[in-house]
PDB file of C-alpha atoms in Angstrom:
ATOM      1  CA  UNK A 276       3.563  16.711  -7.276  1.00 57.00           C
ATOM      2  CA  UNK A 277       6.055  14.106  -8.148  1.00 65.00           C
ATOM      3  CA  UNK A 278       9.841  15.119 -10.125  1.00 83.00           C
ATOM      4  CA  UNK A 279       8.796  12.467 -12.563  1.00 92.00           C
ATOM      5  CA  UNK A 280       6.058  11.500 -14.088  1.00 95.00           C
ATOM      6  CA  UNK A 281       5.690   7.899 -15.707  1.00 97.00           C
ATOM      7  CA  UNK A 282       3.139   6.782 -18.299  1.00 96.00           C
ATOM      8  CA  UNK A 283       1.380   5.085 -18.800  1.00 97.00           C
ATOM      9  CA  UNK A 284       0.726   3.887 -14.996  1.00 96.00           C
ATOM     10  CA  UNK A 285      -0.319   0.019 -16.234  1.00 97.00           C
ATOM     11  CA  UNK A 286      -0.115  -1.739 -19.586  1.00 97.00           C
ATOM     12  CA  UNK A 287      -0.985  -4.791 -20.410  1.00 97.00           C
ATOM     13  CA  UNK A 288       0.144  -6.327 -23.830  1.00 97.00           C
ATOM     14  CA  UNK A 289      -0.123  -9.960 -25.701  1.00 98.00           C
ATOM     15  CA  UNK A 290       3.657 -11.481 -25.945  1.00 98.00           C
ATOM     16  CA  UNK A 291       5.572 -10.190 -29.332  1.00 98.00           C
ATOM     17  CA  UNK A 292       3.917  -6.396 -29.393  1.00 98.00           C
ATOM     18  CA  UNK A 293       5.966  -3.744 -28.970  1.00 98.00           C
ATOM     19  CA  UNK A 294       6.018  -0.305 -26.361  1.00 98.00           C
ATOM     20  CA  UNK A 295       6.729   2.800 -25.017  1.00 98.00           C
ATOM     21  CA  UNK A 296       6.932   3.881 -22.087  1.00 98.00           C
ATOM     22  CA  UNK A 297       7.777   7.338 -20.747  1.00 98.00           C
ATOM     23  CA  UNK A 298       9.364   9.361 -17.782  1.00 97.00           C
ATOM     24  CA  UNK A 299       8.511  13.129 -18.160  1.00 95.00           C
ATOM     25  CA  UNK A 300       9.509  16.582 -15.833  1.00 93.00           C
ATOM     26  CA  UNK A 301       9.924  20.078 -15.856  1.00 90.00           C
ATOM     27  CA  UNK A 302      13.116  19.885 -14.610  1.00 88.00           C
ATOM     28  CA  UNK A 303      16.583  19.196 -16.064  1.00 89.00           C
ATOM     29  CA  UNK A 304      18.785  15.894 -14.738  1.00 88.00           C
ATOM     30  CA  UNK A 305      22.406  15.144 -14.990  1.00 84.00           C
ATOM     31  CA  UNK A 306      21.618  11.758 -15.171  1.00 87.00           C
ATOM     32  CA  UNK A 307      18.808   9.675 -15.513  1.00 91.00           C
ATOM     33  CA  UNK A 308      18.230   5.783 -14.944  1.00 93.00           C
ATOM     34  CA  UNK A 309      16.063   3.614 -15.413  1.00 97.00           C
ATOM     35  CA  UNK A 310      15.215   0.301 -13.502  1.00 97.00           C
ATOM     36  CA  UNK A 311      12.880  -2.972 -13.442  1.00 97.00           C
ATOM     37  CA  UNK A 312      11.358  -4.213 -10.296  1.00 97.00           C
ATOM     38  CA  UNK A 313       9.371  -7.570  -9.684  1.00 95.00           C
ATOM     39  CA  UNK A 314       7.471  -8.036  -6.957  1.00 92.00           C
ATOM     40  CA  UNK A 315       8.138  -8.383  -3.042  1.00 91.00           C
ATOM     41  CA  UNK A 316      11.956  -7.822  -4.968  1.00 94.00           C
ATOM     42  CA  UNK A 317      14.181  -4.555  -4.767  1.00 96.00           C
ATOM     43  CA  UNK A 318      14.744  -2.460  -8.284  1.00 97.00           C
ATOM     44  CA  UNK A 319      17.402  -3.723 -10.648  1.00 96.00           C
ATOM     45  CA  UNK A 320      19.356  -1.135 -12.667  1.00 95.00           C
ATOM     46  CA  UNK A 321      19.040  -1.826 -16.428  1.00 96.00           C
ATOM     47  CA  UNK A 322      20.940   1.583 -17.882  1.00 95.00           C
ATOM     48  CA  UNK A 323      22.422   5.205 -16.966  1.00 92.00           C
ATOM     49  CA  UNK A 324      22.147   8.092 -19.181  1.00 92.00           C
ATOM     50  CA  UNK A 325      24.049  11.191 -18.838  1.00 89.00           C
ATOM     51  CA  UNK A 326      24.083  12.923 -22.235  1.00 90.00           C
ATOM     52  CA  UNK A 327      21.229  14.898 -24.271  1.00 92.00           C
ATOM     53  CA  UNK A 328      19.757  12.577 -26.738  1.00 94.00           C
ATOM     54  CA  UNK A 329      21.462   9.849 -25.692  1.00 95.00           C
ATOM     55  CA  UNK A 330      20.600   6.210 -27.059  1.00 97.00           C
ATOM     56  CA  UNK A 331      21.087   3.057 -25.589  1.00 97.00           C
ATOM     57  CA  UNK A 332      20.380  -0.269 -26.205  1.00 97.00           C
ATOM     58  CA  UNK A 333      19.924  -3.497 -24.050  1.00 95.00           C
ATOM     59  CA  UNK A 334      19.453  -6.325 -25.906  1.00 96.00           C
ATOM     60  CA  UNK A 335      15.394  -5.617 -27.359  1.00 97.00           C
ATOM     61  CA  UNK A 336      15.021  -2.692 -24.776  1.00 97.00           C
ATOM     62  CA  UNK A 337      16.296   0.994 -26.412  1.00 98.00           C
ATOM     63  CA  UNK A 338      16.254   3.943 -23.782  1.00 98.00           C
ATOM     64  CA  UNK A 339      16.511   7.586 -25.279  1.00 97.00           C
ATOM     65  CA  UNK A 340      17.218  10.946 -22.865  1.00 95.00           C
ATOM     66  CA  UNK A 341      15.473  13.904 -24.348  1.00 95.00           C
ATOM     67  CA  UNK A 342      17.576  16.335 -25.638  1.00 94.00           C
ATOM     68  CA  UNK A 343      17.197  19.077 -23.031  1.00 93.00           C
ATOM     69  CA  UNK A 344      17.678  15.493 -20.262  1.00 91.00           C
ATOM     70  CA  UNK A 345      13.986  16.587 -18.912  1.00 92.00           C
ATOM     71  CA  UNK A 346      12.872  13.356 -19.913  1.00 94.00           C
ATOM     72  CA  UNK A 347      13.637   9.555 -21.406  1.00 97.00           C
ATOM     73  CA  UNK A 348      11.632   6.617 -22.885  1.00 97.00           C
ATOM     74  CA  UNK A 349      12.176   2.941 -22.976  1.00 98.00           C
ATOM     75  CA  UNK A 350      10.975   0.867 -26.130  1.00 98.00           C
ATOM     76  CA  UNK A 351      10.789  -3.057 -26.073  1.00 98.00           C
ATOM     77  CA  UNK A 352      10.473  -4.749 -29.119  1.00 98.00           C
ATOM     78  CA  UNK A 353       8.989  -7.731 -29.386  1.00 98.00           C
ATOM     79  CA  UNK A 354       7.537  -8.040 -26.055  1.00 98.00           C
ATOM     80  CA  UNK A 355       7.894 -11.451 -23.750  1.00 97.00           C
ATOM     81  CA  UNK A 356       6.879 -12.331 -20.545  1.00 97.00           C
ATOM     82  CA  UNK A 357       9.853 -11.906 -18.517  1.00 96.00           C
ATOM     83  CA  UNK A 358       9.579  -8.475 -19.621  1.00 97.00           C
ATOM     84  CA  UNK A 359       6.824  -8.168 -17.046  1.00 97.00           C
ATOM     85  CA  UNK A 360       7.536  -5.931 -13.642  1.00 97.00           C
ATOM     86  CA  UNK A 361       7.489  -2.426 -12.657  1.00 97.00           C
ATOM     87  CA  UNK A 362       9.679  -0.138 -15.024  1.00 98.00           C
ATOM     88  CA  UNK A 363      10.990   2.974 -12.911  1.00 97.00           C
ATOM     89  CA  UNK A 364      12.865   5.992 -13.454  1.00 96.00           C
ATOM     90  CA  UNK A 365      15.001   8.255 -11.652  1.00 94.00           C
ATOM     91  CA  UNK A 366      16.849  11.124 -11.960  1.00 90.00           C
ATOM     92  CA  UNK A 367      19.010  13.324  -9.534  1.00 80.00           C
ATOM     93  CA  UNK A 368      17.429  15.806  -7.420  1.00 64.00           C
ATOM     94  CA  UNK A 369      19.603  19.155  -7.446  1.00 62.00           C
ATOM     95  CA  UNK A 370      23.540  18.891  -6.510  1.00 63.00           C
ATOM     96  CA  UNK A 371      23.901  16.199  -4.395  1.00 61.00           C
ATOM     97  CA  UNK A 372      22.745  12.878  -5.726  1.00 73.00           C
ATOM     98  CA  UNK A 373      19.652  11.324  -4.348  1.00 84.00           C
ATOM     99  CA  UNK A 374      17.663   9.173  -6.262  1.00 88.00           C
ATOM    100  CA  UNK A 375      14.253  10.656  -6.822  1.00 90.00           C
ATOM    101  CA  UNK A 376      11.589   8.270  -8.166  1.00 94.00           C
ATOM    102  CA  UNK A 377       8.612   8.191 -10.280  1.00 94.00           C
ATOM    103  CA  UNK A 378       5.529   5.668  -9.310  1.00 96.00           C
ATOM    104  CA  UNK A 379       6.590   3.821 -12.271  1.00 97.00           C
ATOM    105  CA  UNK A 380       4.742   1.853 -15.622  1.00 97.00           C
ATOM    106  CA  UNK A 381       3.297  -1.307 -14.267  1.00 97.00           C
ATOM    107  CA  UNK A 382       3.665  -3.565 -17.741  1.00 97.00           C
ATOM    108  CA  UNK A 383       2.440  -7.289 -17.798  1.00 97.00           C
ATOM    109  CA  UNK A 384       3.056  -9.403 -20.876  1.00 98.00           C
ATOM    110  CA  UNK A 385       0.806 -12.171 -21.403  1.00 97.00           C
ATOM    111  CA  UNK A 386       2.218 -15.322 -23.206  1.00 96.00           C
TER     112      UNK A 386
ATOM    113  CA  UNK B  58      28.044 -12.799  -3.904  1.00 55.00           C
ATOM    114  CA  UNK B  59      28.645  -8.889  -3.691  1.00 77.00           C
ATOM    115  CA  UNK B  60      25.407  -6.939  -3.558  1.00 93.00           C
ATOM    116  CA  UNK B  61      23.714  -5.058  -1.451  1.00 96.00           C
ATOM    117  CA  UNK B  62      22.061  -7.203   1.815  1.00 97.00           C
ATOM    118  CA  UNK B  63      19.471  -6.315   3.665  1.00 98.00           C
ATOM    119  CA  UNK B  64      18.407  -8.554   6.722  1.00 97.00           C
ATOM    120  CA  UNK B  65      15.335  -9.101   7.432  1.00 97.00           C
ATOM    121  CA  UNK B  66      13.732  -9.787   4.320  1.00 97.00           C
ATOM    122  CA  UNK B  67      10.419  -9.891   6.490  1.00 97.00           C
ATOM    123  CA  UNK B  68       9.358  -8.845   9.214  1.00 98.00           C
ATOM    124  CA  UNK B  69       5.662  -8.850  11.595  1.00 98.00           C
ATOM    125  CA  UNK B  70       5.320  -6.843  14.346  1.00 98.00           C
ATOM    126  CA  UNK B  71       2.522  -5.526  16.881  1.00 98.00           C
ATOM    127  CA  UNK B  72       1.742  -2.262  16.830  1.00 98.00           C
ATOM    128  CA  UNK B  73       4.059  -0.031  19.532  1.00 98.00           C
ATOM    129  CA  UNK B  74       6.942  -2.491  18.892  1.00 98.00           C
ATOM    130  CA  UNK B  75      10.394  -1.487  17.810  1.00 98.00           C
ATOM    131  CA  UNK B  76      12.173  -2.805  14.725  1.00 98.00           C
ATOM    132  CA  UNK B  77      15.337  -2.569  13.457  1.00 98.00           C
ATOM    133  CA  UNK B  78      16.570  -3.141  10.136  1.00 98.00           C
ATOM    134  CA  UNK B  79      19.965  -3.735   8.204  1.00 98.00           C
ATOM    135  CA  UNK B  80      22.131  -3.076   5.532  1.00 98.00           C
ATOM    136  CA  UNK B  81      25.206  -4.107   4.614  1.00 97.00           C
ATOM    137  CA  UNK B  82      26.318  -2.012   1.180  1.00 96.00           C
ATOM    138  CA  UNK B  83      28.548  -2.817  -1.845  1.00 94.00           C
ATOM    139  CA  UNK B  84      31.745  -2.650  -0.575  1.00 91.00           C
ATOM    140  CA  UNK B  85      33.851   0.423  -1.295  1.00 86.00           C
ATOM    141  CA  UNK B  86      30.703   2.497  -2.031  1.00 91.00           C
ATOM    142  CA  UNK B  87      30.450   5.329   0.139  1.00 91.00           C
ATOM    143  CA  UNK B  88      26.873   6.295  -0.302  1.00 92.00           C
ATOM    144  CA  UNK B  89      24.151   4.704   1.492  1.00 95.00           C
ATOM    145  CA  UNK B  90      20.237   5.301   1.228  1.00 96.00           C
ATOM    146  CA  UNK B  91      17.099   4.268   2.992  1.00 97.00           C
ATOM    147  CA  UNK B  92      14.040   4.302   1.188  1.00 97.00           C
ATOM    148  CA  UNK B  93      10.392   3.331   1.668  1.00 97.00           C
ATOM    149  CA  UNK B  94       7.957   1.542  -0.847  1.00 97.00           C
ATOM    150  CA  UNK B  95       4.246   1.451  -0.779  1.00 95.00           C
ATOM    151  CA  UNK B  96       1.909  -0.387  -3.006  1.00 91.00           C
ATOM    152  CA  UNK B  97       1.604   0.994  -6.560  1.00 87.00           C
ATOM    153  CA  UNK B  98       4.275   3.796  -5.371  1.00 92.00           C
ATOM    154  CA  UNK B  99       7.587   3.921  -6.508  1.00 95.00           C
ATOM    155  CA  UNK B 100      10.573   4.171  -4.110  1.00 96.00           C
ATOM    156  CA  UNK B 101      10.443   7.663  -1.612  1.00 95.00           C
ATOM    157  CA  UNK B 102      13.646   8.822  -0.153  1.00 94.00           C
ATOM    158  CA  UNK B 103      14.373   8.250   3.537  1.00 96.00           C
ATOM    159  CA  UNK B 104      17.829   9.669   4.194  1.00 96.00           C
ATOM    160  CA  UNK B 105      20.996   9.095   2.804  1.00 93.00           C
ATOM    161  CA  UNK B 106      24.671   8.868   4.256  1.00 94.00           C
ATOM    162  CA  UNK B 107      28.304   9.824   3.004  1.00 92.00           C
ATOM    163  CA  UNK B 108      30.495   7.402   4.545  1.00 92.00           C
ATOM    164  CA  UNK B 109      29.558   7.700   8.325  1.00 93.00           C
ATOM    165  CA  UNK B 110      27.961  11.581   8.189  1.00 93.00           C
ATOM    166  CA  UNK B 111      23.937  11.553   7.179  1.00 93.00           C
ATOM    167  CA  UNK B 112      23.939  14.053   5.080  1.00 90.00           C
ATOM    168  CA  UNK B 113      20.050  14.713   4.306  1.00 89.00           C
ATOM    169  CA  UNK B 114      16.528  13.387   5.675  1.00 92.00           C
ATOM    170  CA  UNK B 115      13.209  13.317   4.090  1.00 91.00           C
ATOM    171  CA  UNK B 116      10.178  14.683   5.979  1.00 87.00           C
ATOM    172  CA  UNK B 117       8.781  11.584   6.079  1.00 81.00           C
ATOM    173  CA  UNK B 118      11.481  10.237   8.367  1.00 85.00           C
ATOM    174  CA  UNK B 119       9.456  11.246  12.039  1.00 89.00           C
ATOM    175  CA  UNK B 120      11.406  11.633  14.931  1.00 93.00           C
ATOM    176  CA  UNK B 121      10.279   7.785  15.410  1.00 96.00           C
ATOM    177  CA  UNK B 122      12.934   6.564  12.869  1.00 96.00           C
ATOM    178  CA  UNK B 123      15.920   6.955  13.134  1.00 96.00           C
ATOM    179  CA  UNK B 124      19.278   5.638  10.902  1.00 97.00           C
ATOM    180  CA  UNK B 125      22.722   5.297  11.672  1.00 96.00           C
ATOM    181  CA  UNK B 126      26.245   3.959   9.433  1.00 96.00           C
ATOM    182  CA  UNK B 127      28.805   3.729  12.151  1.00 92.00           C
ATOM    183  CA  UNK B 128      32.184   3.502  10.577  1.00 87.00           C
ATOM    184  CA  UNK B 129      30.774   4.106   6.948  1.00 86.00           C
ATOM    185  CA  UNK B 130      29.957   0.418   6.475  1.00 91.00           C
ATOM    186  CA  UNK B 131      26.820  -1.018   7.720  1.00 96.00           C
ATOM    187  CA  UNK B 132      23.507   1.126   8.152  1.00 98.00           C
ATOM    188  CA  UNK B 133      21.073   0.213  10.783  1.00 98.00           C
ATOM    189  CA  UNK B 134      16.857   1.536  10.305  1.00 98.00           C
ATOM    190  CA  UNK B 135      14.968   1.828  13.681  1.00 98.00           C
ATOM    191  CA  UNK B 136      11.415   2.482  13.866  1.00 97.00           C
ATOM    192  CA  UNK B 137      10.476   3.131  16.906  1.00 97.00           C
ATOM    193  CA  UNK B 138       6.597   2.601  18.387  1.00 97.00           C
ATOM    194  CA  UNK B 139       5.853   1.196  15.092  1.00 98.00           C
ATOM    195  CA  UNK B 140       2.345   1.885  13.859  1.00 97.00           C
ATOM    196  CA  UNK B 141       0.061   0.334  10.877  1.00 96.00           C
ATOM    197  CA  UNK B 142       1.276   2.959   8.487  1.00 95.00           C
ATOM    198  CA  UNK B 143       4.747   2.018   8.984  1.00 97.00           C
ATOM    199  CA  UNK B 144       3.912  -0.974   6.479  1.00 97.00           C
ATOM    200  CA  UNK B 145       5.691  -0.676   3.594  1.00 97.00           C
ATOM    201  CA  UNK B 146       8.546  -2.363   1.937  1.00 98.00           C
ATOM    202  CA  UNK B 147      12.133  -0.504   3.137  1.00 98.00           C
ATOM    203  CA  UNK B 148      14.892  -0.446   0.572  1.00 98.00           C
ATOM    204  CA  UNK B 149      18.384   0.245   0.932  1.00 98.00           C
ATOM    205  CA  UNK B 150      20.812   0.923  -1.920  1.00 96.00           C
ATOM    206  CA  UNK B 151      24.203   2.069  -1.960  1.00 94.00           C
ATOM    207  CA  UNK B 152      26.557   4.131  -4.514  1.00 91.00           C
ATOM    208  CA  UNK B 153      29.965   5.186  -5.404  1.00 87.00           C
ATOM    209  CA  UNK B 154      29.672   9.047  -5.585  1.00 75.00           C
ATOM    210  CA  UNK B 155      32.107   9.967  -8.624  1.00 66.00           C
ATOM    211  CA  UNK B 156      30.016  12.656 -10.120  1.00 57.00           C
ATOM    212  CA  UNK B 157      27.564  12.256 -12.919  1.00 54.00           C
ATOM    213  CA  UNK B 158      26.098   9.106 -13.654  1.00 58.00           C
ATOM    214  CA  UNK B 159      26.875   7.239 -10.301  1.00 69.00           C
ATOM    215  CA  UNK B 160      24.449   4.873 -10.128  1.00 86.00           C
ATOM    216  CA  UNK B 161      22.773   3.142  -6.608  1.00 90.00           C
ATOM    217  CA  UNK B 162      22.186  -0.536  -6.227  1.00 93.00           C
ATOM    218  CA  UNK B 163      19.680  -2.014  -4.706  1.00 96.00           C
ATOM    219  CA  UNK B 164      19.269  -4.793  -1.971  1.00 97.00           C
ATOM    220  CA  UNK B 165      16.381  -6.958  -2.019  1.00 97.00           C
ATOM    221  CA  UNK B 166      13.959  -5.162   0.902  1.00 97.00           C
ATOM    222  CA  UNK B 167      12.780  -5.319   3.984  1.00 98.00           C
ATOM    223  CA  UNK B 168       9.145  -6.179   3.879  1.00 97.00           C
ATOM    224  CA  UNK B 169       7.219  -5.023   7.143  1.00 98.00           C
ATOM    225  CA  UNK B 170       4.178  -5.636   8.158  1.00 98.00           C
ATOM    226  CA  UNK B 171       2.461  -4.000  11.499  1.00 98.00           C
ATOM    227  CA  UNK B 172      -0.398  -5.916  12.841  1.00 97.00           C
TER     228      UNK B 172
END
Protein backbone atom coordinates (compact mmCIF):
# COMPACT_ATOMS: atom_id res chain seq x y z
CA UNK A 1 0.00 0.00 0.00
CA UNK A 2 1.77 3.13 -0.90
CA UNK A 3 1.65 6.67 1.69
CA UNK A 4 0.59 8.42 -1.45
CA UNK A 5 -1.40 7.86 -4.00
CA UNK A 6 -1.09 9.86 -7.41
CA UNK A 7 -3.71 10.18 -10.15
CA UNK A 8 -4.13 9.86 -12.59
CA UNK A 9 -1.06 7.33 -13.31
CA UNK A 10 -0.66 8.71 -17.25
CA UNK A 11 -2.22 11.61 -19.12
CA UNK A 12 -1.82 12.56 -22.24
CA UNK A 13 -3.09 16.07 -23.43
CA UNK A 14 -2.90 18.31 -26.85
CA UNK A 15 -0.55 21.55 -26.05
CA UNK A 16 -2.75 24.64 -24.49
CA UNK A 17 -5.37 22.29 -22.30
CA UNK A 18 -5.32 22.54 -18.94
CA UNK A 19 -4.98 19.74 -15.67
CA UNK A 20 -5.10 18.32 -12.52
CA UNK A 21 -3.34 16.19 -11.05
CA UNK A 22 -3.56 14.75 -7.53
CA UNK A 23 -1.55 13.24 -4.52
CA UNK A 24 -4.01 11.65 -1.97
CA UNK A 25 -3.43 9.68 1.78
CA UNK A 26 -4.89 8.82 4.87
CA UNK A 27 -2.34 10.25 6.67
CA UNK A 28 -1.44 13.79 7.78
CA UNK A 29 2.15 15.53 6.51
CA UNK A 30 4.06 18.41 7.85
CA UNK A 31 5.13 19.11 4.62
CA UNK A 32 4.51 18.10 1.31
CA UNK A 33 6.48 18.62 -2.11
CA UNK A 34 6.12 18.17 -5.15
CA UNK A 35 8.68 17.44 -8.02
CA UNK A 36 9.14 16.89 -11.98
CA UNK A 37 11.33 14.21 -13.32
CA UNK A 38 12.40 13.56 -17.07
CA UNK A 39 13.73 10.64 -18.05
CA UNK A 40 17.12 8.66 -17.33
CA UNK A 41 17.26 12.34 -15.08
CA UNK A 42 16.94 12.65 -11.15
CA UNK A 43 13.62 14.63 -9.69
CA UNK A 44 13.74 18.40 -9.65
CA UNK A 45 11.96 20.20 -6.78
CA UNK A 46 9.35 22.66 -8.13
CA UNK A 47 7.58 23.78 -4.53
CA UNK A 48 7.27 22.99 -0.60
CA UNK A 49 4.14 23.30 1.26
CA UNK A 50 3.85 23.35 4.90
CA UNK A 51 0.53 25.01 5.78
CA UNK A 52 -3.27 23.73 5.50
CA UNK A 53 -4.72 25.10 2.39
CA UNK A 54 -1.84 26.49 1.26
CA UNK A 55 -1.56 27.99 -2.41
CA UNK A 56 1.25 28.41 -4.49
CA UNK A 57 2.01 29.43 -7.70
CA UNK A 58 4.91 28.78 -10.24
CA UNK A 59 4.63 30.60 -13.12
CA UNK A 60 1.28 28.55 -15.01
CA UNK A 61 1.64 25.64 -12.41
CA UNK A 62 -0.69 26.36 -8.95
CA UNK A 63 -0.15 23.64 -6.13
CA UNK A 64 -2.85 23.59 -3.25
CA UNK A 65 -2.30 21.39 0.28
CA UNK A 66 -5.62 20.18 1.50
CA UNK A 67 -6.71 21.65 4.44
CA UNK A 68 -6.25 18.79 6.90
CA UNK A 69 -2.28 18.50 4.68
CA UNK A 70 -3.57 14.74 3.76
CA UNK A 71 -3.33 15.70 0.33
CA UNK A 72 -2.28 18.45 -2.60
CA UNK A 73 -2.96 19.02 -6.35
CA UNK A 74 -1.04 20.66 -9.07
CA UNK A 75 -2.98 22.58 -11.94
CA UNK A 76 -1.18 23.72 -15.25
CA UNK A 77 -2.80 26.04 -17.30
CA UNK A 78 -2.30 26.19 -20.60
CA UNK A 79 -0.39 23.13 -21.11
CA UNK A 80 3.09 23.00 -23.34
CA UNK A 81 5.40 20.51 -24.10
CA UNK A 82 8.13 21.08 -21.78
CA UNK A 83 5.56 20.48 -19.30
CA UNK A 84 6.01 16.82 -20.15
CA UNK A 85 7.82 14.35 -17.38
CA UNK A 86 6.88 12.52 -14.37
CA UNK A 87 5.10 14.80 -11.68
CA UNK A 88 5.84 13.28 -8.07
CA UNK A 89 4.92 13.92 -4.65
CA UNK A 90 6.21 13.46 -1.33
CA UNK A 91 5.53 13.97 1.99
CA UNK A 92 7.33 13.14 5.37
CA UNK A 93 6.97 9.86 6.88
CA UNK A 94 6.42 10.25 10.81
CA UNK A 95 9.13 12.42 12.92
CA UNK A 96 12.13 12.18 11.26
CA UNK A 97 12.15 13.36 7.68
CA UNK A 98 12.42 10.86 4.93
CA UNK A 99 11.05 11.46 1.76
CA UNK A 100 8.31 9.01 1.01
CA UNK A 101 7.15 8.85 -2.63
CA UNK A 102 4.20 8.22 -4.68
CA UNK A 103 4.62 6.32 -8.29
CA UNK A 104 3.80 9.58 -9.69
CA UNK A 105 1.36 11.16 -12.87
CA UNK A 106 3.15 10.33 -16.03
CA UNK A 107 1.82 13.59 -18.24
CA UNK A 108 2.93 14.02 -21.97
CA UNK A 109 1.94 17.15 -23.86
CA UNK A 110 1.77 16.87 -27.45
CA UNK A 111 2.59 20.05 -29.54
CA UNK B 1 28.10 24.28 -10.12
CA UNK B 2 26.71 23.26 -6.55
CA UNK B 3 24.34 20.32 -6.72
CA UNK B 4 24.21 17.16 -5.77
CA UNK B 5 26.84 14.62 -7.91
CA UNK B 6 26.55 11.35 -8.31
CA UNK B 7 29.36 9.37 -10.23
CA UNK B 8 28.67 6.99 -12.26
CA UNK B 9 25.92 8.15 -14.21
CA UNK B 10 25.99 4.51 -15.77
CA UNK B 11 27.00 1.67 -15.05
CA UNK B 12 27.00 -2.41 -16.71
CA UNK B 13 27.93 -5.10 -14.81
CA UNK B 14 27.85 -9.09 -14.86
CA UNK B 15 25.91 -10.67 -12.63
CA UNK B 16 27.97 -11.59 -9.09
CA UNK B 17 30.03 -8.39 -9.62
CA UNK B 18 30.42 -5.66 -7.07
CA UNK B 19 29.60 -2.00 -7.67
CA UNK B 20 30.07 0.91 -5.93
CA UNK B 21 28.47 4.10 -6.26
CA UNK B 22 28.94 7.88 -5.19
CA UNK B 23 27.69 10.88 -3.89
CA UNK B 24 28.97 13.92 -3.19
CA UNK B 25 25.98 16.22 -1.42
CA UNK B 26 25.18 19.98 -1.34
CA UNK B 27 27.58 21.28 0.77
CA UNK B 28 26.61 22.17 4.33
CA UNK B 29 23.58 19.82 4.17
CA UNK B 30 23.74 17.29 6.70
CA UNK B 31 21.24 14.82 5.45
CA UNK B 32 22.01 12.32 2.94
CA UNK B 33 19.66 9.62 1.23
CA UNK B 34 19.95 6.67 -1.06
CA UNK B 35 17.13 5.74 -3.01
CA UNK B 36 16.19 3.26 -5.74
CA UNK B 37 14.00 3.83 -8.95
CA UNK B 38 12.31 1.28 -11.06
CA UNK B 39 10.40 1.74 -14.22
CA UNK B 40 6.97 3.39 -13.83
CA UNK B 41 7.82 3.52 -9.87
CA UNK B 42 8.51 6.48 -8.13
CA UNK B 43 11.60 6.87 -5.89
CA UNK B 44 11.75 4.00 -2.70
CA UNK B 45 13.82 4.85 0.25
CA UNK B 46 17.17 3.14 0.78
CA UNK B 47 18.65 4.60 3.96
CA UNK B 48 19.41 7.86 5.01
CA UNK B 49 22.36 9.49 7.08
CA UNK B 50 22.72 12.47 9.66
CA UNK B 51 26.05 13.77 9.14
CA UNK B 52 28.26 10.57 9.48
CA UNK B 53 25.57 8.28 11.75
CA UNK B 54 22.91 6.20 9.35
CA UNK B 55 20.18 6.74 11.06
CA UNK B 56 17.43 4.37 9.33
CA UNK B 57 17.38 1.52 6.52
CA UNK B 58 14.64 0.30 4.38
CA UNK B 59 13.95 -3.45 4.13
CA UNK B 60 14.81 -3.44 0.84
CA UNK B 61 18.43 -2.64 1.60
CA UNK B 62 19.71 -6.75 1.90
CA UNK B 63 22.61 -7.43 3.76
CA UNK B 64 24.23 -7.24 0.07
CA UNK B 65 24.19 -3.37 0.12
CA UNK B 66 25.64 -1.63 2.13
CA UNK B 67 26.21 2.55 2.54
CA UNK B 68 28.59 4.51 4.29
CA UNK B 69 29.25 8.82 4.77
CA UNK B 70 32.60 8.87 6.43
CA UNK B 71 33.16 12.28 7.85
CA UNK B 72 29.51 13.48 6.98
CA UNK B 73 30.50 14.45 3.44
CA UNK B 74 30.60 11.97 0.73
CA UNK B 75 28.32 8.72 0.73
CA UNK B 76 29.53 5.65 -0.93
CA UNK B 77 26.53 2.64 -2.25
CA UNK B 78 27.99 -0.94 -2.50
CA UNK B 79 26.12 -3.71 -3.89
CA UNK B 80 27.62 -6.54 -3.39
CA UNK B 81 27.10 -9.98 -5.72
CA UNK B 82 24.96 -7.88 -7.81
CA UNK B 83 22.04 -9.70 -9.38
CA UNK B 84 19.47 -8.80 -12.39
CA UNK B 85 17.04 -7.28 -9.96
CA UNK B 86 19.52 -4.92 -8.74
CA UNK B 87 18.67 -2.87 -12.06
CA UNK B 88 17.24 0.12 -11.30
CA UNK B 89 18.18 3.71 -11.37
CA UNK B 90 19.91 4.76 -7.68
CA UNK B 91 19.31 8.30 -6.53
CA UNK B 92 20.93 10.22 -3.98
CA UNK B 93 19.66 13.51 -2.55
CA UNK B 94 20.72 15.47 0.25
CA UNK B 95 18.98 18.06 2.82
CA UNK B 96 19.46 20.62 5.42
CA UNK B 97 17.38 19.26 8.39
CA UNK B 98 15.86 22.60 9.99
CA UNK B 99 12.48 21.26 10.80
CA UNK B 100 9.42 21.54 8.66
CA UNK B 101 9.65 22.06 5.16
CA UNK B 102 13.39 21.02 4.60
CA UNK B 103 13.46 20.03 1.36
CA UNK B 104 16.08 17.17 -0.41
CA UNK B 105 17.81 17.74 -3.69
CA UNK B 106 18.43 15.52 -6.03
CA UNK B 107 21.57 14.38 -8.09
CA UNK B 108 21.16 13.16 -11.46
CA UNK B 109 21.32 9.00 -10.85
CA UNK B 110 23.11 6.24 -11.13
CA UNK B 111 21.70 4.12 -13.85
CA UNK B 112 22.65 0.29 -13.44
CA UNK B 113 22.23 -2.24 -15.45
CA UNK B 114 23.11 -6.13 -14.52
CA UNK B 115 23.64 -8.33 -17.44
Amino acid sequence: TQLLEQSPQFLSIQEGENLTVYCNSSSVFSSLQWYRQEPGEGPVLLVTVVTGGEVKKLKRLTFQFGDARKDSSLHITAAQPGDTGLYLCAGDKGGSYIPTFGRGTSLIVHP
Amino acid sequence: DTGVSQNPRHKITKRGQNVTFRCDPISEHNRLYWYRQTLGQGPEFLTYFQNEAQLEKSRLLSDRFSAERPKGSFSTLEIQRTEQGDSAMYLCASSLAAGRGDEAFFGQGTRLTVV
